[in-house]
Structures are given as C-alpha cells and as structure tokens.
C-alpha cells in the first residue's frame, strides 16, 4: 500500500470521523473473498500530514473476491456510484482497487492477493525476488515490497487471524534476502554508472539521469537491506536511507545533489558521475559478502550470469 499508488486526485482534504476507519474496515472484511484489511502508507507509519489519503489494503483470496459487493459498499459510503476495479485492472503489481471520497477524506482501496504475498514471503526467505514495471513507480516494484507493506501496516480487520499470522512471518527482513539485495547492488550500481559515462560523453543528460536514478535507488535498497529495514516506495527513499545508521555521512544531501546538474555538457555530467562513483563506493564498501549466493546471481565481469534475473512482467503468481 504505497502512498497514492495510482496518481493524484484533487478532491478531499480532511479526516474521517473518529471510529469511521475501523467501521469501514469491518464492513470490507465481511465481503466474500476478503481475508482482512490493513491501513498502510504514511498514516500507518505516523508520517502523514493534514489531508493525507487513507490507504486501505484489501487482502483477498484470488477468484473469490466479490467486487459487486465492494461496489455496493463504496456507493453507500460515498453517497454515489464509485468505480471499483476488478483484480488486475491496475496492472500486475498494484493490482486494483478504488478511489473513494468519503466526506472530506480520501480513502483508497488497494487489492492485495494474499496467495501472492505468501508466495513472495517464501521466496524472500530463500533470498529470491523479482521486479516489475508499474505506472507511477519509476524504479519498478520489487516483490518484497508486498512484504514490507504488510510488515509496516496496521491491521484493522482480520476475522480469522490470517493477516496477523502472515504479518508475523514478514516482520523481520530475511537475512538471505538482504544478502541478495546487497549483491545485486554491488554489480548493478557500477554497471549503471559505467553506462552513464557513455551518455555523458555525448551530453545525453536524460540518459545519465536515468542511470543515476537507478543507481541511487539500488543504493537506497541496499542500505535498507543492510539495516534490516523494509523499503516499499521510491517516494522519500533517499531521505529514509540517509537516516539509517549504516548510511555514509550526508547520504541524503549528496544523493539529491546528483540530480541538480550544473550543466548538460560532457564535463558537467562527468563531474556528477565522479560524485556518484564516490558515494557508491562508500555504500558498497560495507556490503555483505556474496558467499552462498546462487550461481545464477554471481556476477561475471560485472554482469550477472543470468541477465534479467530480476526482470519484470507477470510472473504467474
């Protein structure tokens, strides 16, 4: 349940009435196919501001979700018909849901396939993950983001205790996953920055910026993995990484400055990449050793043995 997964809408700038959030969650939990409901995003973390959305994760069993009942519930809550998607309508990673304006408050429903979350939890314990592209997520969505969402969320309704049990399984960042994330950053960050040098020579600032964004994102994820902390969204990722005890001095400031190009000429872009190389070297110097990493993830001359090991797209789960 990342903050405002599907974009920005203008209406709604207030709070729900006391107890209303819990009442909504209880109603949703009674819909066929719904396993439970969680509050996610900034409100679950206590980092919200006035008028922040309420992000509700609707964890459901695939093939059983009664979206007709959800539409009826949404219409009753909003006093008008509301568009409620089918599972998968919003893409393979965000899945689906609805945007509701309940009085002055914005409430987002975000579907989460509980079977898929459980599958990725098992994969993460063995140090495996996949990533995919999703609108609104320029870094992409790593499959372990689903686990972080649940670990950081607040369970509002859980009739059979299934969500609480699953949440307990993902409370800790798996050590094997941490090693994989750091190993991936260890080869891909230098690879991205080396590619950026080619663009810099041509004054291709757009390509350089793309490589930098990828590299910095990988560093942020590596630092979170090293600290055993979940990172579920690009928004605020640099600032969050900079607050971690394992981050290099002034990580946030130094990383943000990389995107404030002094110019688009080759010399200016090369200077930015020099700074990026320095920051990356500090982060990666302390990364976990690669012992025990599966053979298909061990880099050869800076490139993994199996390209696209974390490639995107639908994965069948």
mmCIF file of C-alpha atoms in Angstrom:
data_model
loop_
_atom_site.group_PDB
_atom_site.id
_atom_site.type_symbol
_atom_site.label_atom_id
_atom_site.label_comp_id
_atom_site.label_asym_id
_atom_site.label_seq_id
_atom_site.Cartn_x
_atom_site.Cartn_y
_atom_site.Cartn_z
ATOM 1 C CA UNK A 1 0.000 0.000 0.000
ATOM 2 C CA UNK A 2 2.290 2.671 -1.207
ATOM 3 C CA UNK A 3 1.178 6.248 -0.877
ATOM 4 C CA UNK A 4 -1.386 7.122 -3.556
ATOM 5 C CA UNK A 5 -0.368 4.254 -5.846
ATOM 6 C CA UNK A 6 -2.344 5.353 -8.883
ATOM 7 C CA UNK A 7 -1.662 9.070 -9.031
ATOM 8 C CA UNK A 8 -3.055 12.293 -7.591
ATOM 9 C CA UNK A 9 -6.629 13.496 -7.369
ATOM 10 C CA UNK A 10 -7.772 16.897 -6.257
ATOM 11 C CA UNK A 11 -10.883 16.403 -4.120
ATOM 12 C CA UNK A 12 -10.818 15.603 -0.429
ATOM 13 C CA UNK A 13 -8.665 17.377 2.131
ATOM 14 C CA UNK A 14 -9.794 16.209 5.549
ATOM 15 C CA UNK A 15 -10.096 13.480 8.121
ATOM 16 C CA UNK A 16 -12.515 10.655 8.729
ATOM 17 C CA UNK A 17 -14.737 10.887 11.778
ATOM 18 C CA UNK A 18 -13.444 9.063 14.878
ATOM 19 C CA UNK A 19 -14.048 5.337 14.562
ATOM 20 C CA UNK A 20 -15.103 5.583 10.911
ATOM 21 C CA UNK A 21 -11.928 3.959 9.596
ATOM 22 C CA UNK A 22 -12.463 0.898 11.758
ATOM 23 C CA UNK A 23 -16.129 0.685 10.774
ATOM 24 C CA UNK A 24 -15.197 0.773 7.080
ATOM 25 C CA UNK A 25 -12.612 -1.956 7.602
ATOM 26 C CA UNK A 26 -15.113 -4.175 9.402
ATOM 27 C CA UNK A 27 -17.604 -3.776 6.549
ATOM 28 C CA UNK A 28 -14.985 -4.662 3.982
ATOM 29 C CA UNK A 29 -13.896 -7.719 5.943
ATOM 30 C CA UNK A 30 -17.428 -9.105 5.637
ATOM 31 C CA UNK A 31 -17.270 -9.058 1.813
ATOM 32 C CA UNK A 32 -16.819 -12.505 0.308
ATOM 33 C CA UNK A 33 -13.207 -13.222 -0.584
ATOM 34 C CA UNK A 34 -11.704 -10.559 1.695
ATOM 35 C CA UNK A 35 -9.236 -12.051 4.175
ATOM 36 C CA UNK A 36 -8.605 -8.837 6.074
ATOM 37 C CA UNK A 37 -7.967 -5.108 5.862
ATOM 38 C CA UNK A 38 -4.860 -3.102 6.770
ATOM 39 C CA UNK A 39 -4.046 0.586 6.979
ATOM 40 C CA UNK A 40 -0.865 1.311 5.059
ATOM 41 C CA UNK A 41 1.076 4.243 3.657
ATOM 42 C CA UNK A 42 2.053 7.323 5.601
ATOM 43 C CA UNK A 43 -0.828 7.033 8.055
ATOM 44 C CA UNK A 44 0.290 3.595 9.196
ATOM 45 C CA UNK A 45 3.817 4.925 9.743
ATOM 46 C CA UNK A 46 2.660 8.067 11.532
ATOM 47 C CA UNK A 47 4.280 10.186 8.807
ATOM 48 C CA UNK A 48 1.079 11.641 7.347
ATOM 49 C CA UNK A 49 0.091 15.271 7.073
ATOM 50 C CA UNK A 50 -3.284 17.013 7.050
ATOM 51 C CA UNK A 51 -5.456 15.555 4.314
ATOM 52 C CA UNK A 52 -3.223 12.567 3.586
ATOM 53 C CA UNK A 53 -5.000 9.661 1.923
ATOM 54 C CA UNK A 54 -6.135 6.666 3.907
ATOM 55 C CA UNK A 55 -4.610 3.671 2.098
ATOM 56 C CA UNK A 56 -6.537 0.502 2.882
ATOM 57 C CA UNK A 57 -5.085 -2.799 1.755
ATOM 58 C CA UNK A 58 -7.797 -5.324 0.939
ATOM 59 C CA UNK A 59 -6.152 -8.724 1.183
ATOM 60 C CA UNK A 60 -8.203 -11.229 -0.785
ATOM 61 C CA UNK A 61 -8.263 -14.809 -1.998
ATOM 62 C CA UNK A 62 -7.882 -14.971 -5.791
ATOM 63 C CA UNK A 63 -11.018 -15.991 -7.628
ATOM 64 C CA UNK A 64 -13.257 -15.315 -4.629
ATOM 65 C CA UNK A 65 -13.414 -11.509 -4.331
ATOM 66 C CA UNK A 66 -16.986 -10.180 -4.628
ATOM 67 C CA UNK A 67 -16.357 -6.907 -6.446
ATOM 68 C CA UNK A 68 -20.106 -6.380 -6.841
ATOM 69 C CA UNK A 69 -20.439 -6.199 -3.071
ATOM 70 C CA UNK A 70 -17.479 -3.825 -2.960
ATOM 71 C CA UNK A 71 -19.217 -1.516 -5.447
ATOM 72 C CA UNK A 72 -22.354 -1.507 -3.319
ATOM 73 C CA UNK A 73 -20.329 -0.721 -0.207
ATOM 74 C CA UNK A 74 -18.417 2.057 -1.968
ATOM 75 C CA UNK A 75 -21.637 3.649 -3.234
ATOM 76 C CA UNK A 76 -23.143 3.580 0.250
ATOM 77 C CA UNK A 77 -20.049 5.135 1.811
ATOM 78 C CA UNK A 78 -19.740 7.886 -0.816
ATOM 79 C CA UNK A 79 -23.432 8.502 -1.494
ATOM 80 C CA UNK A 80 -22.934 7.923 -5.214
ATOM 81 C CA UNK A 81 -21.680 5.220 -7.607
ATOM 82 C CA UNK A 82 -17.933 4.666 -7.466
ATOM 83 C CA UNK A 83 -15.718 2.916 -9.995
ATOM 84 C CA UNK A 84 -14.322 -0.220 -8.365
ATOM 85 C CA UNK A 85 -11.874 -2.241 -10.431
ATOM 86 C CA UNK A 86 -11.551 -5.946 -10.946
ATOM 87 C CA UNK A 87 -8.356 -7.607 -9.694
ATOM 88 C CA UNK A 88 -5.503 -6.926 -12.103
ATOM 89 C CA UNK A 89 -7.115 -3.904 -13.782
ATOM 90 C CA UNK A 90 -4.455 -1.543 -12.418
ATOM 91 C CA UNK A 91 -1.537 -3.643 -13.576
ATOM 92 C CA UNK A 92 0.301 -6.729 -12.363
ATOM 93 C CA UNK A 93 1.815 -5.067 -9.295
ATOM 94 C CA UNK A 94 -0.649 -2.512 -7.933
ATOM 95 C CA UNK A 95 -3.448 -4.969 -8.848
ATOM 96 C CA UNK A 96 -6.651 -2.950 -8.441
ATOM 97 C CA UNK A 97 -8.952 -1.157 -6.053
ATOM 98 C CA UNK A 98 -10.917 2.075 -5.875
ATOM 99 C CA UNK A 99 -10.645 5.759 -5.014
ATOM 100 C CA UNK A 100 -13.258 6.979 -2.595
ATOM 101 C CA UNK A 101 -14.095 10.454 -1.348
ATOM 102 C CA UNK A 102 -15.899 9.901 1.947
ATOM 103 C CA UNK A 103 -16.955 13.323 3.130
ATOM 104 C CA UNK A 104 -13.789 15.422 3.165
ATOM 105 C CA UNK A 105 -11.467 12.409 3.325
ATOM 106 C CA UNK A 106 -9.760 10.457 0.561
ATOM 107 C CA UNK A 107 -9.806 6.705 1.077
ATOM 108 C CA UNK A 108 -8.020 4.382 -1.348
ATOM 109 C CA UNK A 109 -8.735 0.676 -1.575
ATOM 110 C CA UNK A 110 -5.780 -1.363 -2.831
ATOM 111 C CA UNK A 111 -6.141 -5.046 -3.602
ATOM 112 C CA UNK A 112 -3.505 -7.486 -2.440
ATOM 113 C CA UNK A 113 -3.666 -11.151 -3.436
ATOM 114 C CA UNK A 114 -2.877 -12.961 -0.178
ATOM 115 C CA UNK A 115 -1.661 -16.060 -2.031
ATOM 116 C CA UNK A 116 0.818 -13.953 -3.987
ATOM 117 C CA UNK A 117 2.061 -12.236 -0.829
ATOM 118 C CA UNK A 118 2.542 -15.607 0.841
ATOM 119 C CA UNK A 119 4.470 -16.886 -2.204
ATOM 120 C CA UNK A 120 6.823 -13.904 -2.212
ATOM 121 C CA UNK A 121 7.359 -14.266 1.525
ATOM 122 C CA UNK A 122 8.565 -17.823 0.970
ATOM 123 C CA UNK A 123 10.799 -16.694 -1.898
ATOM 124 C CA UNK A 124 12.291 -13.893 0.204
ATOM 125 C CA UNK A 125 13.258 -16.303 2.961
ATOM 126 C CA UNK A 126 15.400 -18.073 0.352
ATOM 127 C CA UNK A 127 16.923 -14.817 -0.868
ATOM 128 C CA UNK A 128 14.893 -14.566 -4.057
ATOM 129 C CA UNK A 129 12.792 -11.757 -5.514
ATOM 130 C CA UNK A 130 11.562 -10.442 -8.847
ATOM 131 C CA UNK A 131 10.833 -6.904 -10.013
ATOM 132 C CA UNK A 132 8.386 -5.434 -12.490
ATOM 133 C CA UNK A 133 7.400 -2.169 -14.096
ATOM 134 C CA UNK A 134 4.300 -0.354 -12.907
ATOM 135 C CA UNK A 135 2.848 3.045 -13.763
ATOM 136 C CA UNK A 136 3.720 5.522 -11.036
ATOM 137 C CA UNK A 137 6.792 3.564 -9.932
ATOM 138 C CA UNK A 138 9.801 4.685 -11.998
ATOM 139 C CA UNK A 139 12.183 2.431 -10.055
ATOM 140 C CA UNK A 140 9.937 -0.564 -10.527
ATOM 141 C CA UNK A 141 8.326 -2.741 -7.871
ATOM 142 C CA UNK A 142 10.402 -5.436 -6.159
ATOM 143 C CA UNK A 143 8.278 -8.342 -4.993
ATOM 144 C CA UNK A 144 9.471 -7.909 -1.425
ATOM 145 C CA UNK A 145 7.645 -4.567 -1.341
ATOM 146 C CA UNK A 146 4.476 -6.580 -0.672
ATOM 147 C CA UNK A 147 6.102 -7.980 2.455
ATOM 148 C CA UNK A 148 7.241 -4.568 3.618
ATOM 149 C CA UNK A 149 3.754 -3.172 3.111
ATOM 150 C CA UNK A 150 2.273 -5.758 5.426
ATOM 151 C CA UNK A 151 5.085 -5.540 7.967
ATOM 152 C CA UNK A 152 4.666 -1.750 8.232
ATOM 153 C CA UNK A 153 0.871 -1.745 8.069
ATOM 154 C CA UNK A 154 -1.677 -1.644 10.876
ATOM 155 C CA UNK A 155 -4.184 -4.482 10.798
ATOM 156 C CA UNK A 156 -7.716 -3.089 11.109
ATOM 157 C CA UNK A 157 -9.856 -6.166 10.457
ATOM 158 C CA UNK A 158 -8.721 -9.781 10.471
ATOM 159 C CA UNK A 159 -11.636 -12.106 11.263
ATOM 160 C CA UNK A 160 -9.692 -15.374 11.147
ATOM 161 C CA UNK A 161 -6.299 -14.078 12.247
ATOM 162 C CA UNK A 162 -4.782 -14.931 8.860
ATOM 163 C CA UNK A 163 -3.271 -11.491 8.277
ATOM 164 C CA UNK A 164 -1.769 -11.320 11.745
ATOM 165 C CA UNK A 165 -0.105 -14.687 11.200
ATOM 166 C CA UNK A 166 1.261 -13.660 7.803
ATOM 167 C CA UNK A 167 2.387 -10.318 9.193
ATOM 168 C CA UNK A 168 4.340 -12.161 11.853
ATOM 169 C CA UNK A 169 6.162 -14.081 9.130
ATOM 170 C CA UNK A 170 7.358 -10.888 7.425
ATOM 171 C CA UNK A 171 8.088 -8.768 10.493
ATOM 172 C CA UNK A 172 11.836 -9.298 10.095
ATOM 173 C CA UNK A 173 13.805 -8.620 6.912
ATOM 174 C CA UNK A 174 15.152 -12.043 5.832
ATOM 175 C CA UNK A 175 18.926 -12.348 6.073
ATOM 176 C CA UNK A 176 19.133 -14.246 2.775
ATOM 177 C CA UNK A 177 17.155 -11.531 1.015
ATOM 178 C CA UNK A 178 19.430 -8.858 2.459
ATOM 179 C CA UNK A 179 22.458 -10.617 1.001
ATOM 180 C CA UNK A 180 20.804 -10.856 -2.406
ATOM 181 C CA UNK A 181 19.751 -7.195 -2.460
ATOM 182 C CA UNK A 182 23.241 -6.054 -1.497
ATOM 183 C CA UNK A 183 24.870 -8.389 -4.015
ATOM 184 C CA UNK A 184 22.616 -7.089 -6.777
ATOM 185 C CA UNK A 185 23.521 -3.509 -5.907
ATOM 186 C CA UNK A 186 27.185 -4.489 -5.833
ATOM 187 C CA UNK A 187 27.255 -5.307 -9.537
ATOM 188 C CA UNK A 188 24.412 -3.206 -10.961
ATOM 189 C CA UNK A 189 25.313 0.178 -9.453
ATOM 190 C CA UNK A 190 28.820 0.250 -11.010
ATOM 191 C CA UNK A 191 27.327 -1.136 -14.225
ATOM 192 C CA UNK A 192 24.713 1.645 -14.380
ATOM 193 C CA UNK A 193 27.253 4.359 -13.647
ATOM 194 C CA UNK A 194 29.679 2.982 -16.230
ATOM 195 C CA UNK A 195 26.917 3.069 -18.828
ATOM 196 C CA UNK A 196 26.107 6.626 -17.797
ATOM 197 C CA UNK A 197 29.660 7.632 -18.734
ATOM 198 C CA UNK A 198 28.892 6.776 -22.344
ATOM 199 C CA UNK A 199 25.895 9.085 -22.312
ATOM 200 C CA UNK A 200 27.865 11.822 -20.580
ATOM 201 C CA UNK A 201 30.390 11.896 -23.404
ATOM 202 C CA UNK A 202 27.534 12.705 -25.800
ATOM 203 C CA UNK A 203 25.912 15.252 -23.496
ATOM 204 C CA UNK A 204 22.909 12.925 -23.128
ATOM 205 C CA UNK A 205 21.689 14.274 -19.789
ATOM 206 C CA UNK A 206 18.424 12.330 -19.935
ATOM 207 C CA UNK A 207 20.199 9.000 -20.171
ATOM 208 C CA UNK A 208 22.624 9.985 -17.439
ATOM 209 C CA UNK A 209 19.713 10.968 -15.194
ATOM 210 C CA UNK A 210 18.032 7.617 -15.784
ATOM 211 C CA UNK A 211 21.178 5.706 -14.891
ATOM 212 C CA UNK A 212 21.658 7.845 -11.796
ATOM 213 C CA UNK A 213 18.089 7.267 -10.650
ATOM 214 C CA UNK A 214 18.511 3.526 -10.969
ATOM 215 C CA UNK A 215 21.869 3.552 -9.203
ATOM 216 C CA UNK A 216 20.685 5.694 -6.298
ATOM 217 C CA UNK A 217 17.560 3.571 -5.931
ATOM 218 C CA UNK A 218 19.701 0.454 -5.704
ATOM 219 C CA UNK A 219 21.872 2.110 -3.058
ATOM 220 C CA UNK A 220 18.799 3.053 -1.026
ATOM 221 C CA UNK A 221 17.514 -0.513 -1.164
ATOM 222 C CA UNK A 222 20.940 -1.906 -0.281
ATOM 223 C CA UNK A 223 21.204 0.336 2.778
ATOM 224 C CA UNK A 224 17.736 -0.672 3.942
ATOM 225 C CA UNK A 225 18.577 -4.339 3.449
ATOM 226 C CA UNK A 226 21.791 -3.921 5.429
ATOM 227 C CA UNK A 227 19.831 -2.277 8.225
ATOM 228 C CA UNK A 228 17.139 -4.959 8.096
ATOM 229 C CA UNK A 229 14.501 -2.370 7.225
ATOM 230 C CA UNK A 230 11.752 -2.586 4.597
ATOM 231 C CA UNK A 231 11.628 -0.051 1.748
ATOM 232 C CA UNK A 232 8.402 -0.164 -0.255
ATOM 233 C CA UNK A 233 8.330 3.008 -2.352
ATOM 234 C CA UNK A 234 10.579 5.399 -4.243
ATOM 235 C CA UNK A 235 8.924 8.407 -2.589
ATOM 236 C CA UNK A 236 11.170 9.612 0.214
ATOM 237 C CA UNK A 237 13.523 6.664 -0.267
ATOM 238 C CA UNK A 238 16.670 8.796 -0.337
ATOM 239 C CA UNK A 239 15.740 10.645 2.846
ATOM 240 C CA UNK A 240 14.810 7.406 4.606
ATOM 241 C CA UNK A 241 18.077 5.778 3.566
ATOM 242 C CA UNK A 242 20.014 8.784 4.800
ATOM 243 C CA UNK A 243 18.553 8.355 8.286
ATOM 244 C CA UNK A 244 19.792 4.783 8.608
ATOM 245 C CA UNK A 245 22.782 4.275 10.933
ATOM 246 C CA UNK A 246 24.653 2.407 8.198
ATOM 247 C CA UNK A 247 24.384 5.258 5.665
ATOM 248 C CA UNK A 248 27.514 7.230 4.737
ATOM 249 C CA UNK A 249 27.749 10.789 6.095
ATOM 250 C CA UNK A 250 25.320 13.182 4.386
ATOM 251 C CA UNK A 251 23.982 10.443 2.135
ATOM 252 C CA UNK A 252 20.690 12.238 1.501
ATOM 253 C CA UNK A 253 22.288 15.575 0.611
ATOM 254 C CA UNK A 254 24.931 14.010 -1.594
ATOM 255 C CA UNK A 255 22.443 11.780 -3.393
ATOM 256 C CA UNK A 256 19.954 14.578 -4.019
ATOM 257 C CA UNK A 257 22.676 16.851 -5.371
ATOM 258 C CA UNK A 258 23.444 14.312 -8.082
ATOM 259 C CA UNK A 259 20.182 15.267 -9.772
ATOM 260 C CA UNK A 260 20.887 19.011 -9.769
ATOM 261 C CA UNK A 261 23.058 19.081 -12.868
ATOM 262 C CA UNK A 262 25.268 22.130 -13.203
ATOM 263 C CA UNK A 263 25.004 21.729 -16.957
ATOM 264 C CA UNK A 264 24.376 19.228 -19.714
ATOM 265 C CA UNK A 265 27.802 19.425 -21.320
ATOM 266 C CA UNK A 266 30.052 16.357 -21.084
ATOM 267 C CA UNK A 267 32.333 17.937 -18.493
ATOM 268 C CA UNK A 268 29.472 18.798 -16.113
ATOM 269 C CA UNK A 269 27.924 15.358 -16.469
ATOM 270 C CA UNK A 270 31.284 13.686 -15.862
ATOM 271 C CA UNK A 271 31.665 15.673 -12.633
ATOM 272 C CA UNK A 272 28.266 14.456 -11.449
ATOM 273 C CA UNK A 273 29.241 10.874 -12.182
ATOM 274 C CA UNK A 274 32.514 11.325 -10.297
ATOM 275 C CA UNK A 275 30.459 12.284 -7.246
ATOM 276 C CA UNK A 276 28.114 9.343 -7.820
ATOM 277 C CA UNK A 277 31.044 6.933 -8.054
ATOM 278 C CA UNK A 278 32.368 8.224 -4.749
ATOM 279 C CA UNK A 279 29.046 7.843 -2.967
ATOM 280 C CA UNK A 280 28.505 4.375 -4.413
ATOM 281 C CA UNK A 281 31.972 3.266 -3.350
ATOM 282 C CA UNK A 282 31.253 4.257 0.252
ATOM 283 C CA UNK A 283 27.946 2.394 0.342
ATOM 284 C CA UNK A 284 29.175 -0.727 -1.415
ATOM 285 C CA UNK A 285 32.421 -0.983 0.552
ATOM 286 C CA UNK A 286 30.472 -2.288 3.534
ATOM 287 C CA UNK A 287 28.125 -4.613 1.671
ATOM 288 C CA UNK A 288 27.573 -8.166 2.837
ATOM 289 C CA UNK A 289 29.880 -10.848 1.385
ATOM 290 C CA UNK A 290 28.492 -12.833 -1.526
ATOM 291 C CA UNK A 291 29.111 -16.295 -0.047
ATOM 292 C CA UNK A 292 26.158 -18.569 -0.575
ATOM 293 C CA UNK A 293 24.663 -16.524 -3.409
ATOM 294 C CA UNK A 294 23.041 -18.781 -6.028
ATOM 295 C CA UNK A 295 25.177 -19.335 -9.119
ATOM 296 C CA UNK A 296 22.697 -17.586 -11.399
ATOM 297 C CA UNK A 297 23.233 -14.345 -9.459
ATOM 298 C CA UNK A 298 27.031 -14.309 -9.220
ATOM 299 C CA UNK A 299 28.377 -11.511 -11.459
ATOM 300 C CA UNK A 300 30.901 -12.294 -14.160
ATOM 301 C CA UNK A 301 32.938 -9.281 -15.257
ATOM 302 C CA UNK A 302 30.332 -7.028 -13.690
ATOM 303 C CA UNK A 303 27.337 -8.732 -15.317
ATOM 304 C CA UNK A 304 25.198 -11.437 -13.669
ATOM 305 C CA UNK A 305 25.439 -14.911 -15.164
ATOM 306 C CA UNK A 306 21.730 -14.821 -15.990
ATOM 307 C CA UNK A 307 20.716 -11.421 -17.296
ATOM 308 C CA UNK A 308 17.319 -10.262 -16.165
ATOM 309 C CA UNK A 309 17.254 -12.471 -13.063
ATOM 310 C CA UNK A 310 15.014 -9.852 -11.521
ATOM 311 C CA UNK A 311 13.247 -8.970 -14.755
ATOM 312 C CA UNK A 312 9.773 -7.519 -14.835
ATOM 313 C CA UNK A 313 6.423 -8.597 -16.148
ATOM 314 C CA UNK A 314 3.786 -11.008 -14.949
ATOM 315 C CA UNK A 315 5.274 -13.964 -13.138
ATOM 316 C CA UNK A 316 2.269 -16.207 -12.774
ATOM 317 C CA UNK A 317 1.842 -15.745 -9.018
#
